[in-house]
Each structure stands twice: as C-alpha cells, then as structure tokens.
PDB file of C-alpha atoms in Angstrom:
ATOM      1  CA  THR A   1       2.054  -1.388   3.388  1.00 85.00           C
ATOM      2  CA  THR A   2       1.032  -2.182   7.243  1.00 83.00           C
ATOM      3  CA  VAL A   3       3.455  -5.076   7.205  1.00 87.00           C
ATOM      4  CA  ALA A   4       6.077  -2.949   5.829  1.00 90.00           C
ATOM      5  CA  ARG A   5       5.682  -0.652   8.643  1.00 91.00           C
ATOM      6  CA  GLU A   6       5.362  -3.545  11.110  1.00 91.00           C
ATOM      7  CA  VAL A   7       9.091  -4.613   9.865  1.00 90.00           C
ATOM      8  CA  ALA A   8      10.616  -0.967  10.030  1.00 91.00           C
ATOM      9  CA  HIS A   9       9.089  -0.829  14.080  1.00 91.00           C
ATOM     10  CA  GLU A  10      10.750  -4.295  14.388  1.00 90.00           C
ATOM     11  CA  LEU A  11      13.771  -3.348  12.832  1.00 89.00           C
ATOM     12  CA  LEU A  12      14.220  -0.275  15.105  1.00 88.00           C
ATOM     13  CA  ALA A  13      13.017  -2.434  18.333  1.00 86.00           C
ATOM     14  CA  ASN A  14      16.299  -3.588  18.283  1.00 78.00           C
ATOM     15  CA  PRO A  15      18.151  -1.472  19.982  1.00 74.00           C
ATOM     16  CA  GLU A  16      22.095  -3.783  19.691  1.00 74.00           C
ATOM     17  CA  SER A  17      21.783  -3.006  15.625  1.00 72.00           C
ATOM     18  CA  GLU A  18      22.268   0.755  16.196  1.00 83.00           C
ATOM     19  CA  ARG A  19      20.164   0.962  12.924  1.00 88.00           C
ATOM     20  CA  THR A  20      18.633   4.149  11.237  1.00 92.00           C
ATOM     21  CA  VAL A  21      15.610   3.037   9.236  1.00 93.00           C
ATOM     22  CA  LEU A  22      13.934   5.429   6.633  1.00 94.00           C
ATOM     23  CA  PHE A  23      10.672   5.004   5.493  1.00 94.00           C
ATOM     24  CA  CYS A  24       9.630   6.133   2.131  1.00 94.00           C
ATOM     25  CA  SER A  25       6.356   5.825   0.284  1.00 92.00           C
ATOM     26  CA  LEU A  26       7.077   4.891  -3.103  1.00 93.00           C
ATOM     27  CA  VAL A  27       3.325   4.458  -4.667  1.00 88.00           C
ATOM     28  CA  THR A  28       3.105   7.548  -7.013  1.00 87.00           C
ATOM     29  CA  LYS A  29       6.927   7.266  -8.137  1.00 91.00           C
ATOM     30  CA  GLY A  30       7.365   5.941 -11.238  1.00 88.00           C
ATOM     31  CA  ASN A  31      11.016   6.965 -12.328  1.00 92.00           C
ATOM     32  CA  VAL A  32      14.232   6.667 -10.469  1.00 94.00           C
ATOM     33  CA  SER A  33      14.891  10.337 -10.261  1.00 93.00           C
ATOM     34  CA  GLU A  34      11.506  10.381  -8.174  1.00 93.00           C
ATOM     35  CA  VAL A  35      12.942   7.324  -6.256  1.00 95.00           C
ATOM     36  CA  ALA A  36      15.939   8.863  -5.153  1.00 94.00           C
ATOM     37  CA  THR A  37      14.756  12.309  -4.332  1.00 92.00           C
ATOM     38  CA  GLU A  38      11.963  10.554  -2.816  1.00 92.00           C
ATOM     39  CA  MET A  39      15.219   8.713  -0.264  1.00 93.00           C
ATOM     40  CA  ILE A  40      16.859  11.782   0.244  1.00 92.00           C
ATOM     41  CA  ASP A  41      14.195  13.620   1.491  1.00 90.00           C
ATOM     42  CA  SER A  42      13.546  10.631   4.120  1.00 89.00           C
ATOM     43  CA  PHE A  43      17.363  11.507   5.705  1.00 85.00           C
ATOM     44  CA  SER A  44      17.718  15.556   4.816  1.00 78.00           C
ATOM     45  CA  ARG A  45      14.937  18.043   5.121  1.00 63.00           C
ATOM     46  CA  ILE A  46      17.292  21.049   3.996  1.00 51.00           C
ATOM     47  CA  HIS A  47      16.535  20.156   0.337  1.00 52.00           C
ATOM     48  CA  SER A  48      13.597  22.662  -0.761  1.00 53.00           C
ATOM     49  CA  HIS A  49      14.118  22.336  -4.327  1.00 62.00           C
ATOM     50  CA  VAL A  50      14.518  18.721  -6.407  1.00 61.00           C
ATOM     51  CA  PRO A  51      18.301  17.895  -6.579  1.00 70.00           C
ATOM     52  CA  GLU A  52      20.100  18.067  -9.870  1.00 81.00           C
ATOM     53  CA  ASN A  53      20.662  14.613  -9.659  1.00 89.00           C
ATOM     54  CA  PRO A  54      19.195  13.010  -6.938  1.00 91.00           C
ATOM     55  CA  GLU A  55      21.005   9.792  -8.071  1.00 93.00           C
ATOM     56  CA  GLN A  56      24.456  10.709  -7.759  1.00 93.00           C
ATOM     57  CA  LEU A  57      23.949  12.348  -4.250  1.00 92.00           C
ATOM     58  CA  LEU A  58      22.442   9.423  -2.829  1.00 93.00           C
ATOM     59  CA  LYS A  59      25.503   7.241  -3.769  1.00 94.00           C
ATOM     60  CA  ASP A  60      27.884  10.343  -2.719  1.00 93.00           C
ATOM     61  CA  TRP A  61      25.774  10.228   0.466  1.00 93.00           C
ATOM     62  CA  SER A  62      26.171   6.545   0.647  1.00 94.00           C
ATOM     63  CA  LYS A  63      30.193   6.454   0.025  1.00 94.00           C
ATOM     64  CA  GLN A  64      30.364   8.601   3.654  1.00 92.00           C
ATOM     65  CA  THR A  65      27.401   6.309   5.719  1.00 90.00           C
ATOM     66  CA  LYS A  66      29.548   4.510   8.604  1.00 89.00           C
ATOM     67  CA  THR A  67      25.870   3.511  10.188  1.00 90.00           C
ATOM     68  CA  HIS A  68      23.701   0.838   9.403  1.00 93.00           C
ATOM     69  CA  VAL A  69      20.828   2.219   7.571  1.00 94.00           C
ATOM     70  CA  THR A  70      17.707   0.276   6.266  1.00 95.00           C
ATOM     71  CA  PHE A  71      15.559   1.666   3.572  1.00 96.00           C
ATOM     72  CA  VAL A  72      11.992   0.811   3.535  1.00 96.00           C
ATOM     73  CA  LEU A  73      11.121   1.269   0.155  1.00 96.00           C
ATOM     74  CA  ASP A  74       7.406   0.883  -0.339  1.00 94.00           C
ATOM     75  CA  ASN A  75       5.146   0.304  -3.453  1.00 92.00           C
ATOM     76  CA  ALA A  76       7.917   0.035  -5.638  1.00 94.00           C
ATOM     77  CA  ASP A  77       6.044  -1.345  -8.875  1.00 92.00           C
ATOM     78  CA  GLY A  78       5.822   2.124 -10.336  1.00 92.00           C
ATOM     79  CA  VAL A  79       9.571   1.588 -11.177  1.00 93.00           C
ATOM     80  CA  LEU A  80      10.114  -1.741 -11.187  1.00 93.00           C
ATOM     81  CA  GLU A  81       6.770  -1.718 -13.914  1.00 92.00           C
ATOM     82  CA  SER A  82       8.528   1.108 -16.341  1.00 92.00           C
ATOM     83  CA  LYS A  83      11.648   1.100 -18.609  1.00 93.00           C
ATOM     84  CA  GLU A  84      14.100   2.217 -15.558  1.00 93.00           C
ATOM     85  CA  ARG A  85      13.468  -0.669 -13.455  1.00 93.00           C
ATOM     86  CA  SER A  86      17.200  -1.819 -14.325  1.00 93.00           C
ATOM     87  CA  SER A  87      18.237   1.611 -13.454  1.00 94.00           C
ATOM     88  CA  PHE A  88      16.556   1.616 -10.194  1.00 95.00           C
ATOM     89  CA  LEU A  89      18.470  -1.906  -8.649  1.00 95.00           C
ATOM     90  CA  GLN A  90      21.418  -0.590 -10.347  1.00 95.00           C
ATOM     91  CA  MET A  91      21.438   2.196  -7.954  1.00 96.00           C
ATOM     92  CA  LEU A  92      20.629   0.044  -5.025  1.00 96.00           C
ATOM     93  CA  SER A  93      23.172  -1.964  -5.955  1.00 96.00           C
ATOM     94  CA  ALA A  94      25.810   0.649  -5.783  1.00 96.00           C
ATOM     95  CA  MET A  95      24.070   1.848  -2.769  1.00 96.00           C
ATOM     96  CA  ARG A  96      25.008  -1.237  -1.254  1.00 95.00           C
ATOM     97  CA  ARG A  97      28.704  -1.162  -2.465  1.00 95.00           C
ATOM     98  CA  LEU A  98      29.696   2.331  -1.929  1.00 96.00           C
ATOM     99  CA  SER A  99      28.343   1.970   1.417  1.00 95.00           C
ATOM    100  CA  ARG A 100      30.072  -1.174   2.501  1.00 95.00           C
ATOM    101  CA  GLN A 101      26.814  -3.614   3.054  1.00 94.00           C
ATOM    102  CA  ASN A 102      26.000  -1.024   5.539  1.00 94.00           C
ATOM    103  CA  VAL A 103      23.085   0.795   3.330  1.00 95.00           C
ATOM    104  CA  THR A 104      19.897  -1.954   2.895  1.00 95.00           C
ATOM    105  CA  PHE A 105      16.664  -2.385   1.702  1.00 96.00           C
ATOM    106  CA  VAL A 106      13.515  -4.146   2.306  1.00 95.00           C
ATOM    107  CA  VAL A 107      11.020  -3.271  -0.765  1.00 95.00           C
ATOM    108  CA  THR A 108       7.511  -3.774  -1.209  1.00 94.00           C
ATOM    109  CA  SER A 109       5.703  -4.946  -4.158  1.00 91.00           C
ATOM    110  CA  ARG A 110       3.259  -7.100  -5.607  1.00 85.00           C
ATOM    111  CA  LYS A 111       5.558  -8.703  -8.169  1.00 83.00           C
ATOM    112  CA  LYS A 112       8.466 -10.680  -7.200  1.00 85.00           C
ATOM    113  CA  PHE A 113      11.713  -9.315  -8.475  1.00 85.00           C
ATOM    114  CA  ASN A 114      15.138 -10.263  -8.677  1.00 85.00           C
ATOM    115  CA  ASP A 115      18.446  -9.648  -9.466  1.00 87.00           C
ATOM    116  CA  SER A 116      21.947 -10.913  -9.652  1.00 87.00           C
ATOM    117  CA  ASP A 117      23.658  -8.163  -8.219  1.00 88.00           C
ATOM    118  CA  LEU A 118      20.989  -7.426  -4.951  1.00 89.00           C
ATOM    119  CA  GLN A 119      20.506 -11.223  -4.368  1.00 89.00           C
ATOM    120  CA  PRO A 120      17.361 -10.043  -2.179  1.00 90.00           C
ATOM    121  CA  THR A 121      15.647 -12.782  -0.208  1.00 91.00           C
ATOM    122  CA  VAL A 122      11.923 -12.951  -1.226  1.00 91.00           C
ATOM    123  CA  VAL A 123       9.113 -12.968   1.245  1.00 90.00           C
ATOM    124  CA  GLU A 124       5.917 -13.783   0.148  1.00 86.00           C
ATOM    125  CA  LEU A 125       2.830 -13.009   2.158  1.00 82.00           C
ATOM    126  CA  GLU A 126      -0.120 -15.583   2.097  1.00 79.00           C
ATOM    127  CA  GLN A 127      -3.270 -14.935   2.056  1.00 77.00           C
ATOM    128  CA  ALA A 128      -5.326 -15.046   4.953  1.00 81.00           C
ATOM    129  CA  SER A 129      -6.669 -18.228   6.356  1.00 89.00           C
ATOM    130  CA  VAL A 130     -10.739 -18.951   6.189  1.00 90.00           C
ATOM    131  CA  GLU A 131     -10.885 -18.025  10.147  1.00 92.00           C
ATOM    132  CA  GLU A 132      -9.099 -15.422   9.670  1.00 92.00           C
ATOM    133  CA  ALA A 133     -10.625 -13.720   6.814  1.00 92.00           C
ATOM    134  CA  LYS A 134     -14.274 -14.094   8.992  1.00 92.00           C
ATOM    135  CA  ASN A 135     -12.936 -12.549  11.887  1.00 92.00           C
ATOM    136  CA  ILE A 136     -11.755  -9.398   9.574  1.00 92.00           C
ATOM    137  CA  LEU A 137     -15.236  -9.353   8.133  1.00 92.00           C
ATOM    138  CA  ASN A 138     -17.092  -9.671  11.743  1.00 91.00           C
ATOM    139  CA  SER A 139     -15.429  -7.258  12.640  1.00 91.00           C
ATOM    140  CA  ARG A 140     -16.433  -4.548  10.656  1.00 90.00           C
ATOM    141  CA  VAL A 141     -20.196  -5.689  11.313  1.00 90.00           C
ATOM    142  CA  SER A 142     -21.084  -3.290  13.480  1.00 85.00           C
ATOM    143  CA  ASP A 143     -24.952  -4.101  14.048  1.00 84.00           C
ATOM    144  CA  GLN A 144     -24.251  -6.838  16.245  1.00 85.00           C
ATOM    145  CA  ASP A 145     -27.674  -8.999  15.695  1.00 88.00           C
ATOM    146  CA  VAL A 146     -26.503  -8.874  11.901  1.00 87.00           C
ATOM    147  CA  ARG A 147     -23.313 -10.324  13.218  1.00 87.00           C
ATOM    148  CA  ASN A 148     -24.823 -13.188  15.184  1.00 88.00           C
ATOM    149  CA  LYS A 149     -26.952 -13.953  11.781  1.00 89.00           C
ATOM    150  CA  LEU A 150     -24.588 -14.917   9.713  1.00 90.00           C
ATOM    151  CA  ALA A 151     -25.024 -17.776   7.316  1.00 90.00           C
ATOM    152  CA  ARG A 152     -22.864 -17.601   4.847  1.00 91.00           C
ATOM    153  CA  SER A 153     -19.465 -15.168   5.796  1.00 91.00           C
ATOM    154  CA  GLU A 154     -17.428 -17.913   4.168  1.00 92.00           C
ATOM    155  CA  ARG A 155     -18.984 -17.484   0.870  1.00 91.00           C
ATOM    156  CA  ILE A 156     -19.012 -13.839   1.581  1.00 90.00           C
ATOM    157  CA  VAL A 157     -15.014 -14.683   1.876  1.00 90.00           C
ATOM    158  CA  GLU A 158     -14.782 -16.508  -0.855  1.00 87.00           C
ATOM    159  CA  LEU A 159     -16.047 -13.809  -3.110  1.00 86.00           C
ATOM    160  CA  CYS A 160     -13.563 -11.026  -1.869  1.00 85.00           C
ATOM    161  CA  GLY A 161     -10.445 -13.215  -2.588  1.00 81.00           C
ATOM    162  CA  GLY A 162      -9.286 -13.021   1.742  1.00 83.00           C
ATOM    163  CA  VAL A 163      -8.052  -9.693   0.552  1.00 83.00           C
ATOM    164  CA  PRO A 164      -8.679  -7.604   4.144  1.00 85.00           C
ATOM    165  CA  LEU A 165      -9.588  -4.216   2.489  1.00 84.00           C
ATOM    166  CA  ALA A 166     -12.327  -5.750   0.177  1.00 85.00           C
ATOM    167  CA  LEU A 167     -13.386  -7.573   3.388  1.00 89.00           C
ATOM    168  CA  CYS A 168     -13.716  -4.362   5.356  1.00 89.00           C
ATOM    169  CA  ILE A 169     -15.557  -2.928   3.384  1.00 88.00           C
ATOM    170  CA  ALA A 170     -17.792  -6.011   2.841  1.00 89.00           C
ATOM    171  CA  GLY A 171     -18.354  -5.815   6.243  1.00 90.00           C
ATOM    172  CA  SER A 172     -19.201  -2.481   6.914  1.00 88.00           C
ATOM    173  CA  LEU A 173     -21.968  -3.252   4.164  1.00 88.00           C
ATOM    174  CA  LEU A 174     -23.479  -5.900   5.574  1.00 89.00           C
ATOM    175  CA  SER A 175     -25.410  -3.525   8.309  1.00 82.00           C
ATOM    176  CA  VAL A 176     -26.873  -2.096   6.022  1.00 81.00           C
ATOM    177  CA  CYS A 177     -27.428  -4.986   3.496  1.00 85.00           C
ATOM    178  CA  PRO A 178     -29.014  -8.269   3.136  1.00 89.00           C
ATOM    179  CA  GLU A 179     -25.963 -10.450   3.342  1.00 91.00           C
ATOM    180  CA  GLU A 180     -27.877 -13.223   0.701  1.00 91.00           C
ATOM    181  CA  LYS A 181     -28.744  -9.558  -1.520  1.00 89.00           C
ATOM    182  CA  LEU A 182     -24.321  -8.754  -1.048  1.00 87.00           C
ATOM    183  CA  ILE A 183     -23.547 -12.158  -1.873  1.00 89.00           C
ATOM    184  CA  LYS A 184     -26.145 -12.201  -5.035  1.00 88.00           C
ATOM    185  CA  ASP A 185     -24.346  -9.110  -5.882  1.00 83.00           C
ATOM    186  CA  LEU A 186     -20.627 -10.039  -5.328  1.00 82.00           C
ATOM    187  CA  GLU A 187     -21.338 -13.384  -7.635  1.00 82.00           C
ATOM    188  CA  GLU A 188     -22.469 -11.371 -10.694  1.00 76.00           C
ATOM    189  CA  GLU A 189     -18.779  -9.592 -10.430  1.00 66.00           C
ATOM    190  CA  PRO A 190     -16.894 -12.463  -8.707  1.00 54.00           C
ATOM    191  CA  LEU A 191     -14.060 -10.666  -6.912  1.00 50.00           C
ATOM    192  CA  THR A 192     -10.952 -12.794  -7.888  1.00 47.00           C
ATOM    193  CA  VAL A 193      -7.555 -12.143  -6.668  1.00 42.00           C
ATOM    194  CA  LEU A 194      -5.922 -15.422  -8.438  1.00 38.00           C
ATOM    195  CA  ASP A 195      -3.983 -12.717 -11.036  1.00 43.00           C
ATOM    196  CA  ASP A 196      -4.477  -9.622  -9.126  1.00 47.00           C
ATOM    197  CA  GLY A 197      -5.398  -8.392  -5.925  1.00 50.00           C
ATOM    198  CA  GLU A 198      -6.052  -4.632  -6.581  1.00 55.00           C
ATOM    199  CA  THR A 199      -9.189  -6.084  -8.648  1.00 59.00           C
ATOM    200  CA  SER A 200     -10.539  -7.060  -5.356  1.00 61.00           C
ATOM    201  CA  VAL A 201     -10.469  -4.026  -3.409  1.00 70.00           C
ATOM    202  CA  GLU A 202     -11.663  -1.880  -6.720  1.00 74.00           C
ATOM    203  CA  ASN A 203     -15.291  -4.688  -7.132  1.00 73.00           C
ATOM    204  CA  MET A 204     -15.489  -4.180  -4.217  1.00 75.00           C
ATOM    205  CA  ILE A 205     -15.205  -0.220  -3.636  1.00 80.00           C
ATOM    206  CA  ARG A 206     -17.401  -0.470  -7.040  1.00 81.00           C
ATOM    207  CA  THR A 207     -20.452  -2.445  -5.274  1.00 79.00           C
ATOM    208  CA  SER A 208     -20.168  -0.286  -1.674  1.00 82.00           C
ATOM    209  CA  PHE A 209     -20.693   2.630  -4.540  1.00 87.00           C
ATOM    210  CA  ASP A 210     -23.977   0.963  -6.006  1.00 84.00           C
ATOM    211  CA  PHE A 211     -25.388   1.014  -3.023  1.00 83.00           C
ATOM    212  CA  LEU A 212     -25.314   4.714  -2.817  1.00 86.00           C
ATOM    213  CA  THR A 213     -28.693   7.213  -3.823  1.00 89.00           C
ATOM    214  CA  LYS A 214     -28.038   9.064  -6.688  1.00 91.00           C
ATOM    215  CA  LEU A 215     -27.620  12.219  -4.641  1.00 87.00           C
ATOM    216  CA  GLN A 216     -24.972  10.256  -2.593  1.00 88.00           C
ATOM    217  CA  ARG A 217     -22.914   9.459  -4.924  1.00 89.00           C
ATOM    218  CA  ASP A 218     -23.130  12.980  -6.788  1.00 88.00           C
ATOM    219  CA  ALA A 219     -21.306  14.024  -3.591  1.00 85.00           C
ATOM    220  CA  LEU A 220     -19.307  11.327  -3.038  1.00 85.00           C
ATOM    221  CA  ILE A 221     -18.784  12.248  -6.639  1.00 87.00           C
ATOM    222  CA  LEU A 222     -17.681  15.958  -5.925  1.00 84.00           C
ATOM    223  CA  MET A 223     -15.708  15.158  -2.341  1.00 82.00           C
ATOM    224  CA  SER A 224     -12.539  13.199  -5.311  1.00 82.00           C
ATOM    225  CA  VAL A 225     -12.166  16.917  -6.050  1.00 80.00           C
ATOM    226  CA  PHE A 226      -9.846  17.296  -2.609  1.00 79.00           C
ATOM    227  CA  PRO A 227      -6.157  15.244  -2.583  1.00 74.00           C
ATOM    228  CA  GLY A 228      -5.896  14.874   0.817  1.00 73.00           C
ATOM    229  CA  GLN A 229      -8.083  15.767   3.787  1.00 78.00           C
ATOM    230  CA  PHE A 230     -10.932  18.648   3.535  1.00 78.00           C
ATOM    231  CA  LYS A 231     -12.768  20.931   6.437  1.00 83.00           C
ATOM    232  CA  LEU A 232     -16.698  21.516   6.328  1.00 84.00           C
ATOM    233  CA  VAL A 233     -16.028  25.071   4.684  1.00 86.00           C
ATOM    234  CA  ALA A 234     -14.378  23.582   1.789  1.00 83.00           C
ATOM    235  CA  VAL A 235     -16.951  20.556   1.671  1.00 82.00           C
ATOM    236  CA  GLU A 236     -20.243  23.832   1.353  1.00 84.00           C
ATOM    237  CA  ALA A 237     -18.732  25.448  -1.032  1.00 85.00           C
ATOM    238  CA  VAL A 238     -18.581  22.673  -3.474  1.00 84.00           C
ATOM    239  CA  MET A 239     -21.828  21.756  -3.048  1.00 82.00           C
ATOM    240  CA  LYS A 240     -23.154  25.107  -3.106  1.00 82.00           C
ATOM    241  CA  ALA A 241     -21.785  25.628  -6.431  1.00 75.00           C
ATOM    242  CA  SER A 242     -22.989  22.585  -8.089  1.00 71.00           C
TER     243      SER A 242
END
C-alpha cells in the first residue's frame, strides 16, 4: 500500500502527463460489483446508494473519458482469488478498450496474475537487503542503550523474514524484552515468508501479544470491538461493562 500510494504521487507529480489518478482500496472487496462501486466512488461522490449495475456504469463512463485516468487498485487479492477473477479482468479490459486506451491501471496483489488482453507489466517487490532490514529494526528500538548493545540483529531479521512490518514490531519489543529471549521465542515458531508474507506479520503480532499480562490482553481484546478509532469515553464504557 505504501508503494502504491507513492506510485500515485509520482504519476501526479508529472505536470506534462495531465493525468487524473484515482486511488481505490480493495482490501475488503471480494467481487466485481464491490470493486466497481469502489472505483465509481473514487471519481464521483454524488451516489447516495449503490448503483444497480456498477460495471455497466463504469463502462459507460469510460466511453466518455477524454483525458488520461489511472486507477490505482490496491490490495486486489480478494477479487483476483475469487471465482469472479475473469469477470474483474474483463471489466478492466473493456474499460481500456472503450476509453481508447485513456484508462490505465496499477494493480497491487501478493500473487502474480496475467491476462492476454491487458498484458500487464509485472513489477515484483524484492525483499529488503539485510542492512536495510537491520536499519528498519533499529529504528523502532526506542532505548538507545538497548540499540547499542544489540548483537544478533541479523538473526532477528532472518526470523522476521525481512518483512518491514514484522521488523517494526520486533524492534519495539526489544525495548521491553531481552534480545536472546525474543530470538528464542521466534525460533520456536519461525516467521518464514517463503510461501506467505502474511504469516510472518501474523506470528509477529502473536508474539507481541504473548508478552502482555493477562489484564492487558483482556483489555486489548475488548478494544477490538471498535472497527475504527475510538475515544476514551467509549473505552471506559466497554471496560466497566466487562
């Protein structure tokens, strides 16, 4: 997502392209209708309800588009891994054709995909180098003394699979947990990312959760009832109710 947003800013930064860039988060979208509705919302806020046929609305809009428009479709894994994968790719292909190639797409996903009509260019994000990963880890260690005494950063990087989010969590833990204990805990359940990068982050969060006291765990679980931000008065109400 961070890279996708940076790409969007780079595309906007070129004044000569005269391009409109629309960012769409598809993280919870599992079918074509939901994706199409999200795309429509990105360029039009006048719809107070879900269009009856959002795919057709997108196609009609594409016919009328006279300028270059790029949709950044972030986290498209849900629809790409669903039974509507082909319908999703067909919709993008139709938008390209109907707009006379004025509409383009940047799609981010954890799995590669191909399509004979769209013929996408695949840009694969490689794992951070050991030095880059160590810098990420160290940047999250708030205690300067702890940071200076770290002796096995490379081992922690290895156990975190080089995943930035896992490294950030591990770095923050090092301020309250001895280095050797963290390594021991991680070695008991290695955060391998050879097959699935999400596993590393999930296990790192679980490791972090295990360091909490029972009271802290109970409180954190209670806080998960809020889908977004919450205020102190809401927290107090939930805590007192339990």
